[in-house]
Amino acid sequence: MIYTAGQVVFDRISNLKHFPKLNSTSYIQEYHELFGGAAGNAAVVCSKLGQKASLVSFVGEDFRGSAYEKHLKLNGVDLTNLRIVKGGLTPRAFMFNDSGGRQMSFFYWGVAEQFSSAPIPELRFGSNDIVHLANGNPDFNIRFARKYPGVSFDPGYDIVAYGKKDMERILKNTRLLSCNNFEMSRILKLLGMKNKEELFSFPVECVVITRGKDGCSVTNREESFTVPAFKARFVDPTGAGDAFRAAFLSALLKGESLEMCARIASSVASFIVEAYGAQTNIPTWKEAMERLNKRIS
């Protein structure tokens, strides 16, 4: 079982020709209501790839009976650890894209504010299970990692909420660290380190850095290598990083080598960017492997 802990979000994406000036209006040319949140994204990807996935998060009463809830159930995601907060609203992300490729984002936390004081759930945790911390409140993640050590940790955009002590505490219980270039730079700066190899002074076993169109790098205590990104019909990058991390974990639990995990994850991520939304175009394991094998051949 892969337990994905973090946010579940209703994504609202609007495309417009140009951003309005202050006190003026700009018409929206294209509008999408989609499913998001790093934990929700990761859970669905894991499940689609054949892994058992359980979502650990908080949602509002508006989530009950929603299309998102039905979508999660349809894709086999376990919702036992999804808490519905009475009287609350599920988090929402509002993203506005102009024709020049620029983006403005607004985030409504809603019941996600519950993370900081929430008790860590009692999981039916087995020797082959792993917790994937996808974004989220630092205090919650630190307590979660302490209770279930050996986590997969993706700081995501919440990296800015971490102080030095926070980062040290969570890395003491992290097995796999996944992040992008910006997040890695932030981590090293927080810890006063010069390179990612110094992170192995913690119990971290593997560091994966995603670099968008430039692929990814994978480093453990014995080796370091890079894997190129797949060519794709680019539409929207939303959720590609979440999908990569979920696919990497899924492949790892299937017993694949680190290099094969990275290649499979890159294949999965290439599907995600070919449609609007993080959960719109998730491949099955068979589809991801077929695309990978075509590339190898």
Short mmCIF file of C-alpha atoms in Angstrom, two decimals, residues 26-143:
data_model
loop_
_atom_site.label_atom_id
_atom_site.label_comp_id
_atom_site.label_asym_id
_atom_site.label_seq_id
_atom_site.Cartn_x
_atom_site.Cartn_y
_atom_site.Cartn_z
CA SER A 26 -10.45 40.68 -19.24
CA TYR A 27 -12.61 37.95 -20.76
CA ILE A 28 -11.83 34.29 -20.07
CA GLN A 29 -11.42 32.36 -23.33
CA GLU A 30 -11.18 28.86 -21.88
CA TYR A 31 -12.19 27.50 -18.47
CA HIS A 32 -11.54 24.11 -16.84
CA GLU A 33 -12.75 22.62 -13.55
CA LEU A 34 -10.36 19.81 -12.70
CA PHE A 35 -9.20 17.51 -9.91
CA GLY A 36 -5.93 18.32 -8.17
CA GLY A 37 -3.84 18.47 -5.04
CA ALA A 38 -0.50 16.68 -4.88
CA ALA A 39 -1.75 13.86 -2.64
CA GLY A 40 -4.87 13.30 -4.71
CA ASN A 41 -2.86 13.32 -7.93
CA ALA A 42 -0.34 10.82 -6.58
CA ALA A 43 -2.99 8.47 -5.21
CA VAL A 44 -4.84 8.19 -8.52
CA VAL A 45 -1.62 7.65 -10.48
CA CYS A 46 -0.49 4.89 -8.11
CA SER A 47 -3.86 3.18 -8.36
CA LYS A 48 -3.96 3.42 -12.17
CA LEU A 49 -0.51 1.81 -12.26
CA GLY A 50 -1.74 -1.17 -10.27
CA GLN A 51 -0.67 -0.23 -6.75
CA LYS A 52 -3.01 -0.10 -3.79
CA ALA A 53 -3.27 3.56 -2.78
CA SER A 54 -4.83 5.19 0.27
CA LEU A 55 -5.41 8.94 0.46
CA VAL A 56 -4.68 10.72 3.76
CA SER A 57 -6.17 14.21 3.71
CA PHE A 58 -8.89 16.63 4.79
CA VAL A 59 -11.80 17.75 2.63
CA GLY A 60 -14.91 19.82 3.24
CA GLU A 61 -18.53 18.74 3.22
CA ASP A 62 -18.70 19.94 -0.39
CA PHE A 63 -16.53 16.96 -1.32
CA ARG A 64 -19.17 14.40 -0.34
CA GLY A 65 -20.97 13.25 -3.48
CA SER A 66 -18.77 15.42 -5.72
CA ALA A 67 -17.42 14.37 -9.09
CA TYR A 68 -13.95 14.24 -7.51
CA GLU A 69 -15.08 11.75 -4.85
CA LYS A 70 -16.72 9.58 -7.51
CA HIS A 71 -13.56 9.82 -9.62
CA LEU A 72 -11.37 8.59 -6.75
CA LYS A 73 -13.68 5.67 -6.01
CA LEU A 74 -13.90 4.76 -9.69
CA ASN A 75 -10.11 4.60 -9.83
CA GLY A 76 -9.87 2.35 -6.79
CA VAL A 77 -8.35 4.81 -4.31
CA ASP A 78 -8.95 3.88 -0.67
CA LEU A 79 -10.71 6.75 1.14
CA THR A 80 -10.65 5.27 4.64
CA ASN A 81 -8.18 7.93 5.80
CA LEU A 82 -9.89 10.86 4.07
CA ARG A 83 -11.48 13.07 6.74
CA ILE A 84 -14.55 15.19 5.91
CA VAL A 85 -14.62 18.33 8.06
CA LYS A 86 -18.13 19.40 9.03
CA GLY A 87 -18.98 22.89 7.83
CA GLY A 88 -15.70 23.25 5.95
CA LEU A 89 -14.79 23.75 2.31
CA THR A 90 -12.31 21.73 0.28
CA PRO A 91 -9.18 23.69 -0.79
CA ARG A 92 -9.31 25.40 -4.18
CA ALA A 93 -6.64 26.59 -6.57
CA PHE A 94 -7.46 29.32 -9.09
CA MET A 95 -4.96 29.57 -11.94
CA PHE A 96 -5.03 32.19 -14.69
CA ASN A 97 -2.86 31.78 -17.80
CA ASP A 98 -2.32 34.47 -20.43
CA SER A 99 -1.36 33.98 -24.09
CA GLY A 100 2.28 34.74 -23.27
CA GLY A 101 2.61 31.71 -21.04
CA ARG A 102 2.52 33.68 -17.79
CA GLN A 103 0.45 32.46 -14.85
CA MET A 104 -1.17 33.99 -11.79
CA SER A 105 -2.31 31.64 -9.01
CA PHE A 106 -4.55 32.08 -5.99
CA PHE A 107 -5.05 29.41 -3.33
CA TYR A 108 -7.87 28.98 -0.83
CA TRP A 109 -6.70 26.75 2.02
CA GLY A 110 -10.11 25.78 3.34
CA VAL A 111 -9.94 22.73 5.60
CA ALA A 112 -6.27 22.17 4.70
CA GLU A 113 -5.56 24.48 7.64
CA GLN A 114 -6.50 21.50 9.83
CA PHE A 115 -3.21 19.76 9.03
CA SER A 116 -1.13 21.69 11.58
CA SER A 117 -3.11 20.44 14.59
CA ALA A 118 -4.46 17.15 13.26
CA PRO A 119 -3.49 13.86 14.94
CA ILE A 120 -1.56 11.40 12.79
CA PRO A 121 -3.89 8.60 11.68
CA GLU A 122 -3.45 5.00 12.75
CA LEU A 123 -2.61 3.16 9.54
CA ARG A 124 -2.66 -0.56 8.85
CA PHE A 125 1.01 -0.32 8.04
CA GLY A 126 2.85 -3.39 6.74
CA SER A 127 6.50 -4.09 5.89
CA ASN A 128 5.86 -3.48 2.17
CA ASP A 129 3.91 -0.25 2.69
CA ILE A 130 5.26 3.28 2.33
CA VAL A 131 4.06 6.79 3.13
CA HIS A 132 4.42 9.46 0.46
CA LEU A 133 4.28 12.98 1.91
CA ALA A 134 3.13 15.21 -0.94
CA ASN A 135 3.45 18.88 0.00
CA GLY A 136 1.50 19.80 3.11
CA ASN A 137 2.07 21.39 6.50
CA PRO A 138 5.64 20.97 7.85
CA ASP A 139 4.56 20.10 11.40
CA PHE A 140 2.10 17.47 10.17
CA ASN A 141 4.69 15.95 7.85
CA ILE A 142 7.37 15.87 10.55
CA ARG A 143 5.02 14.10 12.97
#
